[in-house]
Amino acid sequence: MRIIKWLMTYLLISFSTSVFAEQLLIPIQYLDTTGARQLTPFTLEDEYYIAVAQLAEDIPDTPANIDGGNADVDVIISRKQVVNSVNTNVSPAMVTNQLLFFPLAKILF
């Protein structure tokens, strides 16, 4: 009975791997982040942007610690220019867990 279960599991995994291999997500862009917490997509003048909230960056030669690290990190703002290409800028911030983008009286926050 165990051989039958093993064989069925093997066939199921083998079949599903080949069938769904074409449907897996394929990364088109990597962003250099440290402790990324949230991605906030927004549109400005028909341009697509993504803002990345970051918590902190590791300090070299120190042990890993959830409360440690350098909290003086930037918010990464990437603008999609053409297919598979982004323009990346940074905005100063400290320990950012969430981002919000909104217009108020023609001023963008």
mmCIF file of the C-alpha atoms, coordinates in Angstrom:
data_MODEL
# 
_entry.id   MODEL 
# 
loop_
_atom_site.group_PDB 
_atom_site.id 
_atom_site.type_symbol 
_atom_site.label_atom_id 
_atom_site.label_alt_id 
_atom_site.label_comp_id 
_atom_site.label_asym_id 
_atom_site.label_entity_id 
_atom_site.label_seq_id 
_atom_site.pdbx_PDB_ins_code 
_atom_site.Cartn_x 
_atom_site.Cartn_y 
_atom_site.Cartn_z 
_atom_site.occupancy 
_atom_site.B_iso_or_equiv 
_atom_site.pdbx_formal_charge 
_atom_site.auth_seq_id 
_atom_site.auth_comp_id 
_atom_site.auth_asym_id 
_atom_site.auth_atom_id 
_atom_site.pdbx_PDB_model_num 
ATOM 1   C CA . MET A 1 1   ? 0.000  0.000  0.000   1.00 0.00 ? 1   MET A CA 1 
ATOM 2   C CA . ARG A 1 2   ? 2.872  2.398  0.768   1.00 0.00 ? 2   ARG A CA 1 
ATOM 3   C CA . ILE A 1 3   ? 4.354  1.748  -2.653  1.00 0.00 ? 3   ILE A CA 1 
ATOM 4   C CA . ILE A 1 4   ? 1.064  2.718  -4.300  1.00 0.00 ? 4   ILE A CA 1 
ATOM 5   C CA . LYS A 1 5   ? 0.869  5.946  -2.251  1.00 0.00 ? 5   LYS A CA 1 
ATOM 6   C CA . TRP A 1 6   ? 4.468  6.762  -3.126  1.00 0.00 ? 6   TRP A CA 1 
ATOM 7   C CA . LEU A 1 7   ? 3.866  6.034  -6.829  1.00 0.00 ? 7   LEU A CA 1 
ATOM 8   C CA . MET A 1 8   ? 0.689  8.164  -6.907  1.00 0.00 ? 8   MET A CA 1 
ATOM 9   C CA . THR A 1 9   ? 2.485  11.033 -5.162  1.00 0.00 ? 9   THR A CA 1 
ATOM 10  C CA . TYR A 1 10  ? 5.399  10.795 -7.583  1.00 0.00 ? 10  TYR A CA 1 
ATOM 11  C CA . LEU A 1 11  ? 3.102  10.772 -10.630 1.00 0.00 ? 11  LEU A CA 1 
ATOM 12  C CA . LEU A 1 12  ? 1.047  13.673 -9.302  1.00 0.00 ? 12  LEU A CA 1 
ATOM 13  C CA . ILE A 1 13  ? 4.132  15.792 -8.634  1.00 0.00 ? 13  ILE A CA 1 
ATOM 14  C CA . SER A 1 14  ? 5.709  14.894 -11.973 1.00 0.00 ? 14  SER A CA 1 
ATOM 15  C CA . PHE A 1 15  ? 2.507  15.638 -13.884 1.00 0.00 ? 15  PHE A CA 1 
ATOM 16  C CA . SER A 1 16  ? 1.740  18.908 -12.129 1.00 0.00 ? 16  SER A CA 1 
ATOM 17  C CA . THR A 1 17  ? 5.303  20.178 -12.525 1.00 0.00 ? 17  THR A CA 1 
ATOM 18  C CA . SER A 1 18  ? 5.243  19.832 -16.299 1.00 0.00 ? 18  SER A CA 1 
ATOM 19  C CA . VAL A 1 19  ? 1.669  21.098 -16.680 1.00 0.00 ? 19  VAL A CA 1 
ATOM 20  C CA . PHE A 1 20  ? 2.033  24.213 -14.515 1.00 0.00 ? 20  PHE A CA 1 
ATOM 21  C CA . ALA A 1 21  ? 5.637  25.080 -15.355 1.00 0.00 ? 21  ALA A CA 1 
ATOM 22  C CA . GLU A 1 22  ? 4.473  27.547 -18.018 1.00 0.00 ? 22  GLU A CA 1 
ATOM 23  C CA . GLN A 1 23  ? 2.224  29.353 -15.516 1.00 0.00 ? 23  GLN A CA 1 
ATOM 24  C CA . LEU A 1 24  ? 4.815  30.190 -12.862 1.00 0.00 ? 24  LEU A CA 1 
ATOM 25  C CA . LEU A 1 25  ? 5.634  33.819 -12.184 1.00 0.00 ? 25  LEU A CA 1 
ATOM 26  C CA . ILE A 1 26  ? 8.782  35.063 -13.874 1.00 0.00 ? 26  ILE A CA 1 
ATOM 27  C CA . PRO A 1 27  ? 10.593 38.013 -12.263 1.00 0.00 ? 27  PRO A CA 1 
ATOM 28  C CA . ILE A 1 28  ? 11.247 40.895 -14.637 1.00 0.00 ? 28  ILE A CA 1 
ATOM 29  C CA . GLN A 1 29  ? 12.874 43.337 -12.219 1.00 0.00 ? 29  GLN A CA 1 
ATOM 30  C CA . TYR A 1 30  ? 14.710 43.154 -8.907  1.00 0.00 ? 30  TYR A CA 1 
ATOM 31  C CA . LEU A 1 31  ? 14.863 46.050 -6.460  1.00 0.00 ? 31  LEU A CA 1 
ATOM 32  C CA . ASP A 1 32  ? 17.757 46.316 -4.007  1.00 0.00 ? 32  ASP A CA 1 
ATOM 33  C CA . THR A 1 33  ? 15.916 46.586 -0.686  1.00 0.00 ? 33  THR A CA 1 
ATOM 34  C CA . THR A 1 34  ? 16.711 46.067 2.979   1.00 0.00 ? 34  THR A CA 1 
ATOM 35  C CA . GLY A 1 35  ? 13.882 44.860 5.166   1.00 0.00 ? 35  GLY A CA 1 
ATOM 36  C CA . ALA A 1 36  ? 11.190 45.717 2.603   1.00 0.00 ? 36  ALA A CA 1 
ATOM 37  C CA . ARG A 1 37  ? 7.795  45.896 4.320   1.00 0.00 ? 37  ARG A CA 1 
ATOM 38  C CA . GLN A 1 38  ? 5.284  47.035 1.733   1.00 0.00 ? 38  GLN A CA 1 
ATOM 39  C CA . LEU A 1 39  ? 4.949  47.878 -1.952  1.00 0.00 ? 39  LEU A CA 1 
ATOM 40  C CA . THR A 1 40  ? 2.650  50.782 -2.775  1.00 0.00 ? 40  THR A CA 1 
ATOM 41  C CA . PRO A 1 41  ? 1.735  51.137 -6.456  1.00 0.00 ? 41  PRO A CA 1 
ATOM 42  C CA . PHE A 1 42  ? 0.441  54.494 -7.665  1.00 0.00 ? 42  PHE A CA 1 
ATOM 43  C CA . THR A 1 43  ? -0.091 56.461 -10.872 1.00 0.00 ? 43  THR A CA 1 
ATOM 44  C CA . LEU A 1 44  ? 1.018  60.031 -11.447 1.00 0.00 ? 44  LEU A CA 1 
ATOM 45  C CA . GLU A 1 45  ? 0.387  61.811 -14.764 1.00 0.00 ? 45  GLU A CA 1 
ATOM 46  C CA . ASP A 1 46  ? -0.212 58.451 -16.502 1.00 0.00 ? 46  ASP A CA 1 
ATOM 47  C CA . GLU A 1 47  ? 3.125  57.073 -15.249 1.00 0.00 ? 47  GLU A CA 1 
ATOM 48  C CA . TYR A 1 48  ? 3.248  53.942 -13.096 1.00 0.00 ? 48  TYR A CA 1 
ATOM 49  C CA . TYR A 1 49  ? 5.274  54.011 -9.858  1.00 0.00 ? 49  TYR A CA 1 
ATOM 50  C CA . ILE A 1 50  ? 6.028  51.633 -6.999  1.00 0.00 ? 50  ILE A CA 1 
ATOM 51  C CA . ALA A 1 51  ? 7.149  52.897 -3.586  1.00 0.00 ? 51  ALA A CA 1 
ATOM 52  C CA . VAL A 1 52  ? 8.903  50.425 -1.263  1.00 0.00 ? 52  VAL A CA 1 
ATOM 53  C CA . ALA A 1 53  ? 8.715  50.900 2.510   1.00 0.00 ? 53  ALA A CA 1 
ATOM 54  C CA . GLN A 1 54  ? 11.805 49.572 4.292   1.00 0.00 ? 54  GLN A CA 1 
ATOM 55  C CA . LEU A 1 55  ? 12.314 48.839 7.976   1.00 0.00 ? 55  LEU A CA 1 
ATOM 56  C CA . ALA A 1 56  ? 16.086 48.854 8.477   1.00 0.00 ? 56  ALA A CA 1 
ATOM 57  C CA . GLU A 1 57  ? 19.322 47.636 6.972   1.00 0.00 ? 57  GLU A CA 1 
ATOM 58  C CA . ASP A 1 58  ? 21.754 45.173 8.510   1.00 0.00 ? 58  ASP A CA 1 
ATOM 59  C CA . ILE A 1 59  ? 24.955 46.448 10.053  1.00 0.00 ? 59  ILE A CA 1 
ATOM 60  C CA . PRO A 1 60  ? 27.962 44.442 8.843   1.00 0.00 ? 60  PRO A CA 1 
ATOM 61  C CA . ASP A 1 61  ? 29.745 42.177 11.346  1.00 0.00 ? 61  ASP A CA 1 
ATOM 62  C CA . THR A 1 62  ? 26.925 42.292 13.910  1.00 0.00 ? 62  THR A CA 1 
ATOM 63  C CA . PRO A 1 63  ? 24.624 39.422 14.878  1.00 0.00 ? 63  PRO A CA 1 
ATOM 64  C CA . ALA A 1 64  ? 21.144 39.332 13.367  1.00 0.00 ? 64  ALA A CA 1 
ATOM 65  C CA . ASN A 1 65  ? 18.584 40.986 15.622  1.00 0.00 ? 65  ASN A CA 1 
ATOM 66  C CA . ILE A 1 66  ? 15.008 41.990 14.877  1.00 0.00 ? 66  ILE A CA 1 
ATOM 67  C CA . ASP A 1 67  ? 15.447 45.195 16.891  1.00 0.00 ? 67  ASP A CA 1 
ATOM 68  C CA . GLY A 1 68  ? 18.918 45.939 15.538  1.00 0.00 ? 68  GLY A CA 1 
ATOM 69  C CA . GLY A 1 69  ? 20.211 47.476 12.356  1.00 0.00 ? 69  GLY A CA 1 
ATOM 70  C CA . ASN A 1 70  ? 20.405 50.932 10.869  1.00 0.00 ? 70  ASN A CA 1 
ATOM 71  C CA . ALA A 1 71  ? 16.976 52.583 10.884  1.00 0.00 ? 71  ALA A CA 1 
ATOM 72  C CA . ASP A 1 72  ? 18.127 55.448 8.655   1.00 0.00 ? 72  ASP A CA 1 
ATOM 73  C CA . VAL A 1 73  ? 16.942 53.906 5.375   1.00 0.00 ? 73  VAL A CA 1 
ATOM 74  C CA . ASP A 1 74  ? 15.375 55.414 2.276   1.00 0.00 ? 74  ASP A CA 1 
ATOM 75  C CA . VAL A 1 75  ? 12.019 54.821 0.632   1.00 0.00 ? 75  VAL A CA 1 
ATOM 76  C CA . ILE A 1 76  ? 12.660 53.439 -2.841  1.00 0.00 ? 76  ILE A CA 1 
ATOM 77  C CA . ILE A 1 77  ? 10.468 54.920 -5.586  1.00 0.00 ? 77  ILE A CA 1 
ATOM 78  C CA . SER A 1 78  ? 10.617 53.198 -8.974  1.00 0.00 ? 78  SER A CA 1 
ATOM 79  C CA . ARG A 1 79  ? 9.015  54.479 -12.163 1.00 0.00 ? 79  ARG A CA 1 
ATOM 80  C CA . LYS A 1 80  ? 8.237  52.128 -15.014 1.00 0.00 ? 80  LYS A CA 1 
ATOM 81  C CA . GLN A 1 81  ? 9.744  53.539 -18.205 1.00 0.00 ? 81  GLN A CA 1 
ATOM 82  C CA . VAL A 1 82  ? 9.477  50.784 -20.787 1.00 0.00 ? 82  VAL A CA 1 
ATOM 83  C CA . VAL A 1 83  ? 8.839  47.058 -20.622 1.00 0.00 ? 83  VAL A CA 1 
ATOM 84  C CA . ASN A 1 84  ? 11.265 45.400 -18.183 1.00 0.00 ? 84  ASN A CA 1 
ATOM 85  C CA . SER A 1 85  ? 12.879 48.697 -17.189 1.00 0.00 ? 85  SER A CA 1 
ATOM 86  C CA . VAL A 1 86  ? 12.441 50.981 -14.199 1.00 0.00 ? 86  VAL A CA 1 
ATOM 87  C CA . ASN A 1 87  ? 13.931 54.259 -13.060 1.00 0.00 ? 87  ASN A CA 1 
ATOM 88  C CA . THR A 1 88  ? 14.701 54.147 -9.326  1.00 0.00 ? 88  THR A CA 1 
ATOM 89  C CA . ASN A 1 89  ? 14.951 57.096 -6.932  1.00 0.00 ? 89  ASN A CA 1 
ATOM 90  C CA . VAL A 1 90  ? 15.154 57.275 -3.155  1.00 0.00 ? 90  VAL A CA 1 
ATOM 91  C CA . SER A 1 91  ? 13.471 59.498 -0.590  1.00 0.00 ? 91  SER A CA 1 
ATOM 92  C CA . PRO A 1 92  ? 14.837 59.880 2.965   1.00 0.00 ? 92  PRO A CA 1 
ATOM 93  C CA . ALA A 1 93  ? 12.816 58.155 5.686   1.00 0.00 ? 93  ALA A CA 1 
ATOM 94  C CA . MET A 1 94  ? 13.254 56.397 9.012   1.00 0.00 ? 94  MET A CA 1 
ATOM 95  C CA . VAL A 1 95  ? 11.803 52.972 9.856   1.00 0.00 ? 95  VAL A CA 1 
ATOM 96  C CA . THR A 1 96  ? 9.001  52.889 7.327   1.00 0.00 ? 96  THR A CA 1 
ATOM 97  C CA . ASN A 1 97  ? 6.413  50.135 7.759   1.00 0.00 ? 97  ASN A CA 1 
ATOM 98  C CA . GLN A 1 98  ? 3.729  51.515 5.449   1.00 0.00 ? 98  GLN A CA 1 
ATOM 99  C CA . LEU A 1 99  ? 3.419  54.066 2.677   1.00 0.00 ? 99  LEU A CA 1 
ATOM 100 C CA . LEU A 1 100 ? 0.439  56.046 1.460   1.00 0.00 ? 100 LEU A CA 1 
ATOM 101 C CA . PHE A 1 101 ? 0.251  58.168 -1.679  1.00 0.00 ? 101 PHE A CA 1 
ATOM 102 C CA . PHE A 1 102 ? -2.596 60.642 -2.122  1.00 0.00 ? 102 PHE A CA 1 
ATOM 103 C CA . PRO A 1 103 ? -3.359 64.032 -3.713  1.00 0.00 ? 103 PRO A CA 1 
ATOM 104 C CA . LEU A 1 104 ? -4.793 66.884 -1.651  1.00 0.00 ? 104 LEU A CA 1 
ATOM 105 C CA . ALA A 1 105 ? -5.656 70.171 -3.369  1.00 0.00 ? 105 ALA A CA 1 
ATOM 106 C CA . LYS A 1 106 ? -3.257 69.424 -6.257  1.00 0.00 ? 106 LYS A CA 1 
ATOM 107 C CA . ILE A 1 107 ? -0.434 68.665 -3.822  1.00 0.00 ? 107 ILE A CA 1 
ATOM 108 C CA . LEU A 1 108 ? 0.851  65.105 -3.794  1.00 0.00 ? 108 LEU A CA 1 
ATOM 109 C CA . PHE A 1 109 ? 1.730  63.424 -0.505  1.00 0.00 ? 109 PHE A CA 1 
# 
